[in-house]
Tab-separated table of C-alpha atoms in Angstrom:
chain	number	residue	atom	x	y	z
A	830	UNK	CA	-9.013	-18.250	6.401
A	831	UNK	CA	-9.986	-14.554	7.472
A	832	UNK	CA	-8.064	-11.779	5.884
A	833	UNK	CA	-7.776	-8.346	7.293
A	834	UNK	CA	-11.149	-6.940	7.775
A	835	UNK	CA	-12.261	-3.110	7.940
A	836	UNK	CA	-15.194	-1.463	9.007
A	837	UNK	CA	-17.267	0.449	7.858
A	838	UNK	CA	-16.504	0.126	4.182
A	839	UNK	CA	-17.867	3.389	3.584
A	840	UNK	CA	-18.431	6.484	6.151
A	841	UNK	CA	-19.806	9.616	4.882
A	842	UNK	CA	-19.575	12.518	7.406
A	843	UNK	CA	-19.771	16.292	7.844
A	844	UNK	CA	-16.967	18.638	8.263
A	845	UNK	CA	-16.081	18.930	12.039
A	846	UNK	CA	-17.353	15.667	13.037
A	847	UNK	CA	-15.530	12.669	14.773
A	848	UNK	CA	-15.074	9.520	13.139
A	849	UNK	CA	-13.549	6.151	14.212
A	850	UNK	CA	-12.351	3.545	11.624
A	851	UNK	CA	-11.830	-0.160	12.681
A	852	UNK	CA	-9.519	-2.577	11.623
A	853	UNK	CA	-9.375	-6.460	12.443
A	854	UNK	CA	-5.976	-7.981	11.479
A	855	UNK	CA	-5.333	-11.459	10.472
A	856	UNK	CA	-5.069	-13.496	13.921
A	857	UNK	CA	-1.803	-13.963	15.292
A	858	UNK	CA	-0.368	-10.743	13.387
A	859	UNK	CA	1.719	-8.777	15.589
A	860	UNK	CA	2.426	-5.921	13.404
A	861	UNK	CA	-0.559	-3.648	12.252
A	862	UNK	CA	-0.197	-0.483	9.616
A	863	UNK	CA	-2.509	2.363	8.721
A	864	UNK	CA	-2.245	3.953	5.456
A	865	UNK	CA	-4.091	6.731	3.655
A	866	UNK	CA	-4.528	6.433	-0.343
A	867	UNK	CA	-6.131	9.607	-1.767
A	868	UNK	CA	-7.638	9.654	-5.212
A	869	UNK	CA	-4.973	8.762	-7.999
A	870	UNK	CA	-2.193	8.380	-5.490
A	871	UNK	CA	-0.157	5.375	-3.818
A	872	UNK	CA	-1.018	4.504	-0.327
A	873	UNK	CA	0.907	6.629	2.164
A	874	UNK	CA	2.043	5.449	5.754
A	875	UNK	CA	0.144	6.873	8.761
A	876	UNK	CA	1.052	4.599	11.793
A	877	UNK	CA	2.785	1.322	12.646
A	878	UNK	CA	1.847	-0.913	15.677
A	879	UNK	CA	4.023	-3.749	17.065
A	880	UNK	CA	1.719	-5.237	19.536
A	881	UNK	CA	0.048	-2.833	21.845
A	882	UNK	CA	2.306	0.208	21.250
A	883	UNK	CA	2.684	2.643	18.374
A	884	UNK	CA	6.101	1.964	17.103
A	885	UNK	CA	6.277	4.801	14.386
A	886	UNK	CA	3.470	7.356	14.067
A	887	UNK	CA	5.322	9.843	12.163
A	888	UNK	CA	3.107	9.680	9.180
A	889	UNK	CA	-0.163	11.052	10.975
A	890	UNK	CA	-0.558	14.230	9.587
A	891	UNK	CA	-1.581	16.187	12.599
A	892	UNK	CA	-2.959	16.004	16.190
A	893	UNK	CA	-6.527	15.356	14.924
A	894	UNK	CA	-5.569	11.755	14.132
A	895	UNK	CA	-4.786	9.179	16.746
A	896	UNK	CA	-4.908	5.462	16.538
A	897	UNK	CA	-5.044	2.801	19.311
A	898	UNK	CA	-4.481	-1.035	19.451
A	899	UNK	CA	-5.328	-1.635	23.262
A	900	UNK	CA	-5.078	-5.528	23.219
A	901	UNK	CA	-2.647	-6.060	20.191
A	902	UNK	CA	-5.218	-7.020	17.922
A	903	UNK	CA	-8.061	-4.923	16.590
A	904	UNK	CA	-7.039	-1.195	15.903
A	905	UNK	CA	-9.121	1.975	15.729
A	906	UNK	CA	-8.042	5.026	13.734
A	907	UNK	CA	-9.628	8.145	15.155
A	908	UNK	CA	-10.080	11.393	13.300
A	909	UNK	CA	-11.376	14.573	15.222
A	910	UNK	CA	-12.930	17.613	13.740
A	911	UNK	CA	-12.765	16.243	10.273
A	912	UNK	CA	-11.929	18.382	7.246
A	913	UNK	CA	-12.617	17.806	3.558
A	914	UNK	CA	-8.929	17.307	2.996
A	915	UNK	CA	-9.309	14.059	5.118
A	916	UNK	CA	-11.325	12.470	2.277
A	917	UNK	CA	-9.690	9.197	1.231
A	918	UNK	CA	-9.504	5.489	1.441
A	919	UNK	CA	-8.124	4.404	4.738
A	920	UNK	CA	-6.153	1.084	4.394
A	921	UNK	CA	-5.170	-1.225	7.259
A	922	UNK	CA	-2.537	-3.810	7.004
A	923	UNK	CA	-1.043	-6.628	9.276
A	924	UNK	CA	2.066	-8.844	8.923
A	925	UNK	CA	3.263	-11.687	10.915
A	926	UNK	CA	6.177	-10.030	12.694
A	927	UNK	CA	7.062	-6.838	11.062
A	928	UNK	CA	10.559	-6.490	9.329
A	929	UNK	CA	10.437	-7.573	5.831
A	930	UNK	CA	7.220	-9.971	6.112
A	931	UNK	CA	4.383	-9.648	3.755
A	932	UNK	CA	1.897	-6.999	4.518
A	933	UNK	CA	-1.654	-8.088	4.041
A	934	UNK	CA	-4.182	-5.308	3.252
A	935	UNK	CA	-7.701	-4.846	4.079
A	936	UNK	CA	-10.277	-3.734	1.580
A	937	UNK	CA	-10.077	-0.165	3.267
A	938	UNK	CA	-12.644	2.233	4.439
A	939	UNK	CA	-13.557	5.069	2.068
A	940	UNK	CA	-14.165	8.423	4.067
A	941	UNK	CA	-15.991	10.991	2.583
A	942	UNK	CA	-16.178	14.450	4.458
A	943	UNK	CA	-18.884	16.718	2.929
B	1369	UNK	CA	14.408	11.367	0.736
B	1370	UNK	CA	13.012	7.992	0.010
B	1371	UNK	CA	10.869	7.832	-2.814
B	1372	UNK	CA	9.412	5.867	-5.817
B	1373	UNK	CA	8.745	6.860	-9.210
B	1374	UNK	CA	6.538	4.936	-11.691
B	1375	UNK	CA	5.533	5.402	-15.050
B	1376	UNK	CA	2.124	7.269	-15.542
B	1377	UNK	CA	-0.796	5.518	-16.739
B	1378	UNK	CA	-3.110	4.346	-18.168
B	1379	UNK	CA	-1.227	1.738	-20.289
B	1380	UNK	CA	-3.472	0.258	-22.514
B	1381	UNK	CA	-2.628	-3.140	-24.471
B	1382	UNK	CA	-4.394	-5.808	-26.536
B	1383	UNK	CA	-4.375	-9.210	-25.154
B	1384	UNK	CA	-0.948	-11.224	-25.453
B	1385	UNK	CA	1.012	-8.003	-25.800
B	1386	UNK	CA	4.332	-7.435	-24.003
B	1387	UNK	CA	4.114	-5.314	-20.751
B	1388	UNK	CA	6.821	-3.180	-19.199
B	1389	UNK	CA	5.761	-0.761	-16.288
B	1390	UNK	CA	8.807	1.436	-15.233
B	1391	UNK	CA	9.756	1.829	-11.701
B	1392	UNK	CA	12.780	3.690	-10.175
B	1393	UNK	CA	13.379	4.397	-6.693
B	1394	UNK	CA	15.698	6.772	-4.362
B	1395	UNK	CA	16.485	5.345	-0.985
B	1396	UNK	CA	19.186	5.625	1.707
B	1397	UNK	CA	20.210	2.219	2.584
B	1398	UNK	CA	19.204	-0.969	0.878
B	1399	UNK	CA	15.769	-1.500	0.502
B	1400	UNK	CA	13.461	-4.415	-0.468
B	1401	UNK	CA	11.265	-3.818	-3.418
B	1402	UNK	CA	7.664	-4.784	-4.193
B	1403	UNK	CA	4.924	-4.766	-6.675
B	1404	UNK	CA	1.402	-4.786	-5.510
B	1405	UNK	CA	-1.600	-4.883	-7.539
B	1406	UNK	CA	-5.235	-3.774	-7.045
B	1407	UNK	CA	-7.803	-5.311	-9.080
B	1408	UNK	CA	-11.263	-3.602	-9.519
B	1409	UNK	CA	-13.281	-3.631	-6.173
B	1410	UNK	CA	-10.519	-5.591	-4.228
B	1411	UNK	CA	-7.833	-4.844	-1.802
B	1412	UNK	CA	-4.069	-4.396	-2.601
B	1413	UNK	CA	-2.309	-7.659	-3.150
B	1414	UNK	CA	1.293	-8.361	-3.104
B	1415	UNK	CA	2.288	-9.465	-6.559
B	1416	UNK	CA	6.202	-10.086	-6.056
B	1417	UNK	CA	9.032	-8.820	-4.425
B	1418	UNK	CA	12.868	-8.751	-4.320
B	1419	UNK	CA	14.994	-8.199	-1.046
B	1420	UNK	CA	18.479	-7.437	-2.724
B	1421	UNK	CA	20.289	-6.646	-5.665
B	1422	UNK	CA	20.003	-8.769	-8.765
B	1423	UNK	CA	17.219	-10.761	-7.079
B	1424	UNK	CA	14.264	-11.498	-9.631
B	1425	UNK	CA	10.744	-11.710	-8.259
B	1426	UNK	CA	8.298	-13.422	-10.225
B	1427	UNK	CA	4.475	-14.569	-9.832
B	1428	UNK	CA	1.819	-14.959	-12.308
B	1429	UNK	CA	3.942	-14.617	-15.260
B	1430	UNK	CA	5.222	-11.217	-14.098
B	1431	UNK	CA	8.786	-10.667	-13.389
B	1432	UNK	CA	10.892	-7.838	-11.946
B	1433	UNK	CA	14.602	-7.420	-11.375
B	1434	UNK	CA	16.181	-5.525	-8.476
B	1435	UNK	CA	18.822	-3.343	-10.473
B	1436	UNK	CA	20.830	-1.461	-7.960
B	1437	UNK	CA	23.207	0.210	-10.369
B	1438	UNK	CA	20.083	2.056	-12.312
B	1439	UNK	CA	18.107	2.032	-8.972
B	1440	UNK	CA	15.113	0.083	-10.965
B	1441	UNK	CA	12.460	-2.456	-10.606
B	1442	UNK	CA	10.654	-2.623	-13.668
B	1443	UNK	CA	7.730	-4.944	-14.087
B	1444	UNK	CA	7.334	-7.081	-17.020
B	1445	UNK	CA	5.246	-9.641	-18.476
B	1446	UNK	CA	5.643	-11.497	-21.672
B	1447	UNK	CA	1.790	-11.930	-22.801
B	1448	UNK	CA	-0.864	-10.025	-20.799
B	1449	UNK	CA	-4.407	-11.101	-20.389
B	1450	UNK	CA	-7.579	-9.026	-20.033
B	1451	UNK	CA	-7.851	-10.340	-16.312
B	1452	UNK	CA	-4.281	-8.491	-15.740
B	1453	UNK	CA	-6.372	-5.226	-15.960
B	1454	UNK	CA	-5.909	-3.499	-12.695
B	1455	UNK	CA	-3.559	-0.752	-10.886
B	1456	UNK	CA	-0.056	-1.682	-10.119
B	1457	UNK	CA	2.228	-0.067	-7.485
B	1458	UNK	CA	5.682	-0.466	-7.135
B	1459	UNK	CA	7.043	0.253	-3.327
B	1460	UNK	CA	10.122	-0.101	-1.082
B	1461	UNK	CA	10.516	-0.933	2.382
B	1462	UNK	CA	13.454	0.025	4.514
B	1463	UNK	CA	13.764	-2.425	7.364
B	1464	UNK	CA	15.472	-0.205	9.536
B	1465	UNK	CA	12.695	2.570	9.129
B	1466	UNK	CA	9.867	0.482	10.832
B	1467	UNK	CA	8.816	-1.450	7.887
B	1468	UNK	CA	6.537	1.159	6.261
B	1469	UNK	CA	5.906	0.628	2.670
B	1470	UNK	CA	6.636	3.834	0.602
B	1471	UNK	CA	4.404	3.599	-2.573
B	1472	UNK	CA	4.596	4.980	-6.044
B	1473	UNK	CA	1.438	6.766	-7.466
B	1474	UNK	CA	0.400	3.427	-9.381
B	1475	UNK	CA	-0.190	2.739	-12.883
B	1476	UNK	CA	-3.104	1.775	-14.459
B	1477	UNK	CA	-3.074	-1.394	-17.102
B	1478	UNK	CA	-5.908	-1.847	-19.400
B	1479	UNK	CA	-6.042	-4.972	-21.541
B	1480	UNK	CA	-8.315	-5.469	-24.426
B	1481	UNK	CA	-9.398	-8.413	-26.181
């Protein structure tokens, strides 16, 4: 069956530009998570959706970052006025119900800000 | 705060050697503990987990025991293979804290024939 998919797999942009990263979770998974993984580090939590609503966005680093999940399935992570420090691999994960269920990770989007 | 500390890599072993990757945690409350693995060119995969003290998680010959008294969840395997070469991440999850995983920095394992 299909796993979590993320597009694009790679994104190169210039400082100051706007980018959108897309995540397609496993069908039927109500919980969706975004993490960011910098080189040589473990993934760091950004935001968690339960259904359509952001249940916890405490990991978003600043107001340039925003994420939506309008129909409770696909999610888009949006980054405005990108900075070189935003360069990282952005990971999406989904789980069946949240609370202690296994999170299945996508392959990630590698974002490079020049 | 809540955090995970892993031994630094890379860990370099010969095939069939014994593996230990240390992981300790700091958490308020009673976390669930996980080991995730990232093979070259692939996404993160759950390797094993334990949800309460003294539980042992196991999978693919890997084991880890949830030790509350030492706040540890060390990963072990009795005989590693070249195909085990990957980056291993220890993580915790606090269910009251909206299920976000808190990861360690990862430990790269390289197994040579």
